[in-house]
Amino acid sequence: MEITDAILLVVAGLAAGVINTFAGSGSLITLPLLMFMGLPPAVANGTNRIGVVVQNLVATRNFLHQKELQPQKEWPLVIPTLFGSLLGALVAVEINEDILNYFIGGLLVVMFFVILLKPAAWIKGQADQVKTTRSRIINSIIFFFIGVYGGFIQAGVGLFLLAGLVLGACYNLVRANAVKVLMVLAFTIVALVVFITAGQIAWSYGLLLAAGNALGAWFASKNARKIGAKNIRYVLLAVVLISGLKVLGVF
């Protein structure tokens, strides 16, 4: 690996850490970058999980110290995502690389429009209006399939988790964000084990990304007011659209 590549990975990880702190979907930057650096789609998909685990490990620890998390109460929702993640990761390591490449490219373009429409703002607007939670069985099914998606591709899964926790399980936004972090940590560890077993991890790339992720999360938490989520969103939109079109071979 060239020194310039190492620097770029840390910088991309830093950017993803900042974006994840404000809005989520930082993997929409790091995943295509790993592919542009020459990693096969499956290896890029697995390697990207290292930074995700590190960042959410730190965040979960912080939420526990702040008493925002009560793991013994969250496991009924976390467990279905673990089984879903296992299934999704097993599919990801076996899928044809050309299909995975087109899936990732298509996902990036779709996520551009998802971010553009700002569904997270709508979810927050509905939070105080949702009064009746769905049954445990229905919630378990919902979070199982969210886990499948998270295990398969990861990018953007935080939005689906937030929607499920607020609109389905009737969590308030503060608790929903904390539980979302715990869920991502738990099911990403499961998926990471699958990718490691399949030999689809480039450790040097992943650890450099993880270092940037941790630094970005720390920086964003210290300078939240100065940066502003609005400006971050515009940068993310541009990067996601350009990356998606490039992965699809448009240019």
PDB file of C-alpha atoms in Angstrom:
ATOM      1  CA  MET A   1       0.000   0.000   0.000  1.00  0.00           C
ATOM      2  CA  GLU A   2       1.259   3.456  -0.930  1.00  0.00           C
ATOM      3  CA  ILE A   3       1.550   6.116   1.779  1.00  0.00           C
ATOM      4  CA  THR A   4      -0.950   8.266  -0.131  1.00  0.00           C
ATOM      5  CA  ASP A   5      -3.484   5.424   0.005  1.00  0.00           C
ATOM      6  CA  ALA A   6      -2.943   5.078   3.759  1.00  0.00           C
ATOM      7  CA  ILE A   7      -3.522   8.803   4.267  1.00  0.00           C
ATOM      8  CA  LEU A   8      -6.639   8.707   2.076  1.00  0.00           C
ATOM      9  CA  LEU A   9      -8.064   5.818   4.089  1.00  0.00           C
ATOM     10  CA  VAL A  10      -7.584   7.662   7.379  1.00  0.00           C
ATOM     11  CA  VAL A  11      -9.112  10.832   5.930  1.00  0.00           C
ATOM     12  CA  ALA A  12     -12.082   8.882   4.527  1.00  0.00           C
ATOM     13  CA  GLY A  13     -12.523   7.154   7.862  1.00  0.00           C
ATOM     14  CA  LEU A  14     -12.425  10.531   9.589  1.00  0.00           C
ATOM     15  CA  ALA A  15     -15.098  11.878   7.217  1.00  0.00           C
ATOM     16  CA  ALA A  16     -17.248   8.799   7.781  1.00  0.00           C
ATOM     17  CA  GLY A  17     -16.862   9.200  11.539  1.00  0.00           C
ATOM     18  CA  VAL A  18     -18.047  12.799  11.342  1.00  0.00           C
ATOM     19  CA  ILE A  19     -20.975  11.902   9.069  1.00  0.00           C
ATOM     20  CA  ASN A  20     -22.027   8.982  11.250  1.00  0.00           C
ATOM     21  CA  THR A  21     -22.011  11.258  14.280  1.00  0.00           C
ATOM     22  CA  PHE A  22     -24.391  13.704  12.620  1.00  0.00           C
ATOM     23  CA  ALA A  23     -26.620  11.612  10.379  1.00  0.00           C
ATOM     24  CA  GLY A  24     -25.305   8.118   9.691  1.00  0.00           C
ATOM     25  CA  SER A  25     -24.503   6.473   6.336  1.00  0.00           C
ATOM     26  CA  GLY A  26     -20.752   7.054   6.531  1.00  0.00           C
ATOM     27  CA  SER A  27     -20.253   3.645   4.901  1.00  0.00           C
ATOM     28  CA  LEU A  28     -21.611   5.173   1.701  1.00  0.00           C
ATOM     29  CA  ILE A  29     -18.210   6.896   1.476  1.00  0.00           C
ATOM     30  CA  THR A  30     -15.836   4.226   2.774  1.00  0.00           C
ATOM     31  CA  LEU A  31     -17.304   1.240   0.918  1.00  0.00           C
ATOM     32  CA  PRO A  32     -16.883   2.629  -2.625  1.00  0.00           C
ATOM     33  CA  LEU A  33     -13.457   4.042  -1.689  1.00  0.00           C
ATOM     34  CA  LEU A  34     -12.224   0.564  -0.790  1.00  0.00           C
ATOM     35  CA  MET A  35     -13.476  -0.674  -4.165  1.00  0.00           C
ATOM     36  CA  PHE A  36     -11.810   2.220  -6.021  1.00  0.00           C
ATOM     37  CA  MET A  37      -8.541   1.223  -4.325  1.00  0.00           C
ATOM     38  CA  GLY A  38      -8.731  -2.156  -6.003  1.00  0.00           C
ATOM     39  CA  LEU A  39     -10.340  -4.381  -3.382  1.00  0.00           C
ATOM     40  CA  PRO A  40     -12.885  -6.862  -4.767  1.00  0.00           C
ATOM     41  CA  PRO A  41     -16.471  -5.878  -3.819  1.00  0.00           C
ATOM     42  CA  ALA A  42     -16.811  -8.757  -1.324  1.00  0.00           C
ATOM     43  CA  VAL A  43     -13.516  -7.895   0.400  1.00  0.00           C
ATOM     44  CA  ALA A  44     -14.389  -4.181   0.484  1.00  0.00           C
ATOM     45  CA  ASN A  45     -17.767  -5.094   1.991  1.00  0.00           C
ATOM     46  CA  GLY A  46     -16.105  -7.134   4.738  1.00  0.00           C
ATOM     47  CA  THR A  47     -13.226  -4.733   5.399  1.00  0.00           C
ATOM     48  CA  ASN A  48     -15.612  -1.816   5.862  1.00  0.00           C
ATOM     49  CA  ARG A  49     -17.077  -3.541   8.953  1.00  0.00           C
ATOM     50  CA  ILE A  50     -13.889  -3.083  11.016  1.00  0.00           C
ATOM     51  CA  GLY A  51     -14.328   0.672  11.314  1.00  0.00           C
ATOM     52  CA  VAL A  52     -18.048   0.248  11.984  1.00  0.00           C
ATOM     53  CA  VAL A  53     -17.326  -2.063  14.927  1.00  0.00           C
ATOM     54  CA  VAL A  54     -14.704   0.273  16.417  1.00  0.00           C
ATOM     55  CA  GLN A  55     -16.851   3.385  16.151  1.00  0.00           C
ATOM     56  CA  ASN A  56     -19.978   1.759  17.579  1.00  0.00           C
ATOM     57  CA  LEU A  57     -17.987   0.129  20.367  1.00  0.00           C
ATOM     58  CA  VAL A  58     -16.907   3.582  21.525  1.00  0.00           C
ATOM     59  CA  ALA A  59     -20.408   5.007  21.108  1.00  0.00           C
ATOM     60  CA  THR A  60     -22.047   2.120  22.986  1.00  0.00           C
ATOM     61  CA  ARG A  61     -19.630   2.586  25.867  1.00  0.00           C
ATOM     62  CA  ASN A  62     -20.517   6.274  26.025  1.00  0.00           C
ATOM     63  CA  PHE A  63     -24.262   5.585  26.001  1.00  0.00           C
ATOM     64  CA  LEU A  64     -23.852   3.045  28.800  1.00  0.00           C
ATOM     65  CA  HIS A  65     -21.995   5.614  30.909  1.00  0.00           C
ATOM     66  CA  GLN A  66     -24.751   8.135  30.207  1.00  0.00           C
ATOM     67  CA  LYS A  67     -27.404   5.604  31.321  1.00  0.00           C
ATOM     68  CA  GLU A  68     -29.140   5.863  27.935  1.00  0.00           C
ATOM     69  CA  LEU A  69     -28.829   2.113  27.361  1.00  0.00           C
ATOM     70  CA  GLN A  70     -30.278  -0.753  29.351  1.00  0.00           C
ATOM     71  CA  PRO A  71     -29.052  -3.836  27.447  1.00  0.00           C
ATOM     72  CA  GLN A  72     -31.153  -6.266  29.483  1.00  0.00           C
ATOM     73  CA  LYS A  73     -34.255  -4.508  28.130  1.00  0.00           C
ATOM     74  CA  GLU A  74     -33.016  -4.161  24.551  1.00  0.00           C
ATOM     75  CA  TRP A  75     -32.084  -7.787  23.789  1.00  0.00           C
ATOM     76  CA  PRO A  76     -35.596  -8.817  22.621  1.00  0.00           C
ATOM     77  CA  LEU A  77     -35.110  -6.423  19.703  1.00  0.00           C
ATOM     78  CA  VAL A  78     -31.361  -6.946  19.274  1.00  0.00           C
ATOM     79  CA  ILE A  79     -31.496 -10.757  18.980  1.00  0.00           C
ATOM     80  CA  PRO A  80     -33.599 -10.865  15.753  1.00  0.00           C
ATOM     81  CA  THR A  81     -31.083  -8.541  14.081  1.00  0.00           C
ATOM     82  CA  LEU A  82     -28.269 -10.924  15.028  1.00  0.00           C
ATOM     83  CA  PHE A  83     -29.914 -13.840  13.230  1.00  0.00           C
ATOM     84  CA  GLY A  84     -30.756 -11.620  10.278  1.00  0.00           C
ATOM     85  CA  SER A  85     -27.197 -10.320  10.090  1.00  0.00           C
ATOM     86  CA  LEU A  86     -25.818 -13.860  10.076  1.00  0.00           C
ATOM     87  CA  LEU A  87     -28.024 -14.749   7.104  1.00  0.00           C
ATOM     88  CA  GLY A  88     -27.210 -11.523   5.255  1.00  0.00           C
ATOM     89  CA  ALA A  89     -23.452 -11.937   5.727  1.00  0.00           C
ATOM     90  CA  LEU A  90     -23.556 -15.564   4.583  1.00  0.00           C
ATOM     91  CA  VAL A  91     -25.280 -14.448   1.383  1.00  0.00           C
ATOM     92  CA  ALA A  92     -22.786 -11.587   0.922  1.00  0.00           C
ATOM     93  CA  VAL A  93     -19.709 -13.844   1.050  1.00  0.00           C
ATOM     94  CA  GLU A  94     -21.191 -16.263  -1.503  1.00  0.00           C
ATOM     95  CA  ILE A  95     -22.799 -13.909  -4.007  1.00  0.00           C
ATOM     96  CA  ASN A  96     -21.275 -13.421  -7.452  1.00  0.00           C
ATOM     97  CA  GLU A  97     -18.898 -10.435  -7.408  1.00  0.00           C
ATOM     98  CA  ASP A  98     -20.345  -8.847 -10.553  1.00  0.00           C
ATOM     99  CA  ILE A  99     -23.824  -8.964  -9.045  1.00  0.00           C
ATOM    100  CA  LEU A 100     -22.525  -7.505  -5.780  1.00  0.00           C
ATOM    101  CA  ASN A 101     -20.735  -4.734  -7.678  1.00  0.00           C
ATOM    102  CA  TYR A 102     -23.916  -3.697  -9.487  1.00  0.00           C
ATOM    103  CA  PHE A 103     -25.915  -3.995  -6.268  1.00  0.00           C
ATOM    104  CA  ILE A 104     -23.544  -1.633  -4.458  1.00  0.00           C
ATOM    105  CA  GLY A 105     -23.582   0.844  -7.344  1.00  0.00           C
ATOM    106  CA  GLY A 106     -27.366   0.776  -7.526  1.00  0.00           C
ATOM    107  CA  LEU A 107     -27.636   1.119  -3.751  1.00  0.00           C
ATOM    108  CA  LEU A 108     -25.458   4.249  -3.781  1.00  0.00           C
ATOM    109  CA  VAL A 109     -27.688   5.901  -6.391  1.00  0.00           C
ATOM    110  CA  VAL A 110     -30.851   4.929  -4.481  1.00  0.00           C
ATOM    111  CA  MET A 111     -29.395   6.203  -1.203  1.00  0.00           C
ATOM    112  CA  PHE A 112     -28.675   9.545  -2.888  1.00  0.00           C
ATOM    113  CA  PHE A 113     -32.417  10.055  -3.320  1.00  0.00           C
ATOM    114  CA  VAL A 114     -33.160   8.660   0.142  1.00  0.00           C
ATOM    115  CA  ILE A 115     -30.813  11.211   1.727  1.00  0.00           C
ATOM    116  CA  LEU A 116     -32.177  13.954  -0.542  1.00  0.00           C
ATOM    117  CA  LEU A 117     -35.727  13.317   0.687  1.00  0.00           C
ATOM    118  CA  LYS A 118     -34.566  13.501   4.338  1.00  0.00           C
ATOM    119  CA  PRO A 119     -36.603  10.585   5.753  1.00  0.00           C
ATOM    120  CA  ALA A 120     -34.815  10.926   9.103  1.00  0.00           C
ATOM    121  CA  ALA A 121     -36.462  14.333   9.560  1.00  0.00           C
ATOM    122  CA  TRP A 122     -39.866  12.779   8.852  1.00  0.00           C
ATOM    123  CA  ILE A 123     -39.188   9.996  11.367  1.00  0.00           C
ATOM    124  CA  LYS A 124     -38.318  12.583  14.014  1.00  0.00           C
ATOM    125  CA  GLY A 125     -41.488  14.495  13.199  1.00  0.00           C
ATOM    126  CA  GLN A 126     -43.580  11.384  13.738  1.00  0.00           C
ATOM    127  CA  ALA A 127     -41.885  10.390  16.991  1.00  0.00           C
ATOM    128  CA  ASP A 128     -44.285  12.228  19.295  1.00  0.00           C
ATOM    129  CA  GLN A 129     -47.346  11.046  17.384  1.00  0.00           C
ATOM    130  CA  VAL A 130     -46.731   7.295  17.537  1.00  0.00           C
ATOM    131  CA  LYS A 131     -48.512   5.908  20.561  1.00  0.00           C
ATOM    132  CA  THR A 132     -49.168   2.202  19.975  1.00  0.00           C
ATOM    133  CA  THR A 133     -46.326  -0.267  19.558  1.00  0.00           C
ATOM    134  CA  ARG A 134     -46.626  -3.270  17.274  1.00  0.00           C
ATOM    135  CA  SER A 135     -46.655  -6.777  18.697  1.00  0.00           C
ATOM    136  CA  ARG A 136     -43.355  -8.382  19.673  1.00  0.00           C
ATOM    137  CA  ILE A 137     -43.694 -10.918  16.863  1.00  0.00           C
ATOM    138  CA  ILE A 138     -44.144  -8.238  14.199  1.00  0.00           C
ATOM    139  CA  ASN A 139     -41.250  -6.207  15.620  1.00  0.00           C
ATOM    140  CA  SER A 140     -39.048  -9.310  15.658  1.00  0.00           C
ATOM    141  CA  ILE A 141     -39.809  -9.942  11.976  1.00  0.00           C
ATOM    142  CA  ILE A 142     -39.099  -6.304  11.076  1.00  0.00           C
ATOM    143  CA  PHE A 143     -35.755  -6.251  12.888  1.00  0.00           C
ATOM    144  CA  PHE A 144     -34.788  -9.653  11.496  1.00  0.00           C
ATOM    145  CA  PHE A 145     -35.015  -8.288   7.950  1.00  0.00           C
ATOM    146  CA  ILE A 146     -33.222  -5.086   8.919  1.00  0.00           C
ATOM    147  CA  GLY A 147     -30.494  -7.369  10.276  1.00  0.00           C
ATOM    148  CA  VAL A 148     -30.389  -9.242   6.954  1.00  0.00           C
ATOM    149  CA  TYR A 149     -29.771  -5.960   5.148  1.00  0.00           C
ATOM    150  CA  GLY A 150     -27.167  -4.870   7.690  1.00  0.00           C
ATOM    151  CA  GLY A 151     -25.311  -8.163   7.464  1.00  0.00           C
ATOM    152  CA  PHE A 152     -25.394  -8.071   3.678  1.00  0.00           C
ATOM    153  CA  ILE A 153     -24.300  -4.516   2.936  1.00  0.00           C
ATOM    154  CA  GLN A 154     -24.337  -2.290   6.094  1.00  0.00           C
ATOM    155  CA  ALA A 155     -24.512   1.080   4.310  1.00  0.00           C
ATOM    156  CA  GLY A 156     -27.534   3.114   5.405  1.00  0.00           C
ATOM    157  CA  VAL A 157     -28.836   0.528   7.877  1.00  0.00           C
ATOM    158  CA  GLY A 158     -29.002   3.093  10.685  1.00  0.00           C
ATOM    159  CA  LEU A 159     -31.915   4.840   8.986  1.00  0.00           C
ATOM    160  CA  PHE A 160     -33.948   1.617   8.860  1.00  0.00           C
ATOM    161  CA  LEU A 161     -33.162   0.869  12.495  1.00  0.00           C
ATOM    162  CA  LEU A 162     -34.203   4.358  13.568  1.00  0.00           C
ATOM    163  CA  ALA A 163     -37.490   3.997  11.685  1.00  0.00           C
ATOM    164  CA  GLY A 164     -38.171   0.603  13.261  1.00  0.00           C
ATOM    165  CA  LEU A 165     -37.355   1.764  16.782  1.00  0.00           C
ATOM    166  CA  VAL A 166     -39.348   5.002  16.626  1.00  0.00           C
ATOM    167  CA  LEU A 167     -42.298   4.020  14.453  1.00  0.00           C
ATOM    168  CA  GLY A 168     -42.498   0.333  15.366  1.00  0.00           C
ATOM    169  CA  ALA A 169     -41.254  -0.025  18.924  1.00  0.00           C
ATOM    170  CA  CYS A 170     -42.321   3.504  19.995  1.00  0.00           C
ATOM    171  CA  TYR A 171     -38.929   4.496  21.429  1.00  0.00           C
ATOM    172  CA  ASN A 172     -38.214   8.165  21.993  1.00  0.00           C
ATOM    173  CA  LEU A 173     -35.480   9.608  19.789  1.00  0.00           C
ATOM    174  CA  VAL A 174     -32.776   9.687  22.468  1.00  0.00           C
ATOM    175  CA  ARG A 175     -33.252   6.062  23.417  1.00  0.00           C
ATOM    176  CA  ALA A 176     -33.733   5.016  19.779  1.00  0.00           C
ATOM    177  CA  ASN A 177     -30.353   6.476  18.817  1.00  0.00           C
ATOM    178  CA  ALA A 178     -28.652   4.700  21.701  1.00  0.00           C
ATOM    179  CA  VAL A 179     -30.294   1.341  20.933  1.00  0.00           C
ATOM    180  CA  LYS A 180     -29.485   1.786  17.239  1.00  0.00           C
ATOM    181  CA  VAL A 181     -25.793   2.016  18.114  1.00  0.00           C
ATOM    182  CA  LEU A 182     -25.995  -1.131  20.265  1.00  0.00           C
ATOM    183  CA  MET A 183     -27.771  -3.034  17.481  1.00  0.00           C
ATOM    184  CA  VAL A 184     -25.251  -1.999  14.830  1.00  0.00           C
ATOM    185  CA  LEU A 185     -22.373  -3.030  17.096  1.00  0.00           C
ATOM    186  CA  ALA A 186     -23.922  -6.415  17.895  1.00  0.00           C
ATOM    187  CA  PHE A 187     -24.915  -7.492  14.391  1.00  0.00           C
ATOM    188  CA  THR A 188     -21.786  -6.063  12.761  1.00  0.00           C
ATOM    189  CA  ILE A 189     -19.637  -8.245  15.033  1.00  0.00           C
ATOM    190  CA  VAL A 190     -21.641 -11.274  13.831  1.00  0.00           C
ATOM    191  CA  ALA A 191     -21.202 -10.242  10.195  1.00  0.00           C
ATOM    192  CA  LEU A 192     -17.497  -9.500  10.705  1.00  0.00           C
ATOM    193  CA  VAL A 193     -16.900 -13.030  12.011  1.00  0.00           C
ATOM    194  CA  VAL A 194     -18.495 -14.415   8.829  1.00  0.00           C
ATOM    195  CA  PHE A 195     -16.297 -12.233   6.601  1.00  0.00           C
ATOM    196  CA  ILE A 196     -13.167 -13.156   8.573  1.00  0.00           C
ATOM    197  CA  THR A 197     -13.989 -16.856   8.270  1.00  0.00           C
ATOM    198  CA  ALA A 198     -14.464 -16.418   4.522  1.00  0.00           C
ATOM    199  CA  GLY A 199     -11.105 -14.615   4.222  1.00  0.00           C
ATOM    200  CA  GLN A 200     -12.755 -11.452   2.913  1.00  0.00           C
ATOM    201  CA  ILE A 201     -10.968  -8.905   5.100  1.00  0.00           C
ATOM    202  CA  ALA A 202      -8.031  -6.641   4.167  1.00  0.00           C
ATOM    203  CA  TRP A 203      -6.784  -5.867   7.661  1.00  0.00           C
ATOM    204  CA  SER A 204      -4.373  -3.044   6.857  1.00  0.00           C
ATOM    205  CA  TYR A 205      -7.093  -1.128   4.994  1.00  0.00           C
ATOM    206  CA  GLY A 206      -9.695  -1.825   7.662  1.00  0.00           C
ATOM    207  CA  LEU A 207      -7.537  -0.755  10.598  1.00  0.00           C
ATOM    208  CA  LEU A 208      -6.584   2.524   8.906  1.00  0.00           C
ATOM    209  CA  LEU A 209     -10.268   3.222   8.267  1.00  0.00           C
ATOM    210  CA  ALA A 210     -11.055   2.359  11.885  1.00  0.00           C
ATOM    211  CA  ALA A 211      -8.450   4.840  13.124  1.00  0.00           C
ATOM    212  CA  GLY A 212     -10.039   7.551  10.990  1.00  0.00           C
ATOM    213  CA  ASN A 213     -13.542   6.553  12.159  1.00  0.00           C
ATOM    214  CA  ALA A 214     -12.590   6.940  15.803  1.00  0.00           C
ATOM    215  CA  LEU A 215     -10.850  10.268  15.189  1.00  0.00           C
ATOM    216  CA  GLY A 216     -13.795  11.586  13.168  1.00  0.00           C
ATOM    217  CA  ALA A 217     -16.328  10.653  15.831  1.00  0.00           C
ATOM    218  CA  TRP A 218     -14.206  12.355  18.504  1.00  0.00           C
ATOM    219  CA  PHE A 219     -13.717  15.484  16.378  1.00  0.00           C
ATOM    220  CA  ALA A 220     -17.423  15.776  15.506  1.00  0.00           C
ATOM    221  CA  SER A 221     -18.513  15.414  19.104  1.00  0.00           C
ATOM    222  CA  LYS A 222     -16.159  18.245  20.079  1.00  0.00           C
ATOM    223  CA  ASN A 223     -17.070  20.583  17.221  1.00  0.00           C
ATOM    224  CA  ALA A 224     -20.712  19.782  16.508  1.00  0.00           C
ATOM    225  CA  ARG A 225     -21.925  23.383  16.541  1.00  0.00           C
ATOM    226  CA  LYS A 226     -19.135  24.683  14.314  1.00  0.00           C
ATOM    227  CA  ILE A 227     -19.554  22.058  11.573  1.00  0.00           C
ATOM    228  CA  GLY A 228     -23.338  21.884  11.176  1.00  0.00           C
ATOM    229  CA  ALA A 229     -25.252  18.857   9.911  1.00  0.00           C
ATOM    230  CA  LYS A 230     -26.613  20.750   6.883  1.00  0.00           C
ATOM    231  CA  ASN A 231     -23.202  21.216   5.262  1.00  0.00           C
ATOM    232  CA  ILE A 232     -22.283  17.586   5.968  1.00  0.00           C
ATOM    233  CA  ARG A 233     -25.436  16.441   4.180  1.00  0.00           C
ATOM    234  CA  TYR A 234     -24.525  18.311   0.983  1.00  0.00           C
ATOM    235  CA  VAL A 235     -21.055  16.758   0.926  1.00  0.00           C
ATOM    236  CA  LEU A 236     -22.516  13.292   1.493  1.00  0.00           C
ATOM    237  CA  LEU A 237     -25.030  13.740  -1.341  1.00  0.00           C
ATOM    238  CA  ALA A 238     -22.313  14.691  -3.822  1.00  0.00           C
ATOM    239  CA  VAL A 239     -19.975  11.859  -2.828  1.00  0.00           C
ATOM    240  CA  VAL A 240     -22.717   9.207  -2.864  1.00  0.00           C
ATOM    241  CA  LEU A 241     -24.030  10.150  -6.313  1.00  0.00           C
ATOM    242  CA  ILE A 242     -20.591  10.364  -7.927  1.00  0.00           C
ATOM    243  CA  SER A 243     -19.469   7.100  -6.311  1.00  0.00           C
ATOM    244  CA  GLY A 244     -22.630   5.260  -7.372  1.00  0.00           C
ATOM    245  CA  LEU A 245     -22.332   6.358 -10.993  1.00  0.00           C
ATOM    246  CA  LYS A 246     -18.644   5.411 -11.066  1.00  0.00           C
ATOM    247  CA  VAL A 247     -19.280   1.943  -9.595  1.00  0.00           C
ATOM    248  CA  LEU A 248     -21.975   1.391 -12.238  1.00  0.00           C
ATOM    249  CA  GLY A 249     -19.479   2.359 -14.939  1.00  0.00           C
ATOM    250  CA  VAL A 250     -21.299   5.497 -16.113  1.00  0.00           C
ATOM    251  CA  PHE A 251     -17.928   7.311 -16.168  1.00  0.00           C
TER     252      PHE A 251
END
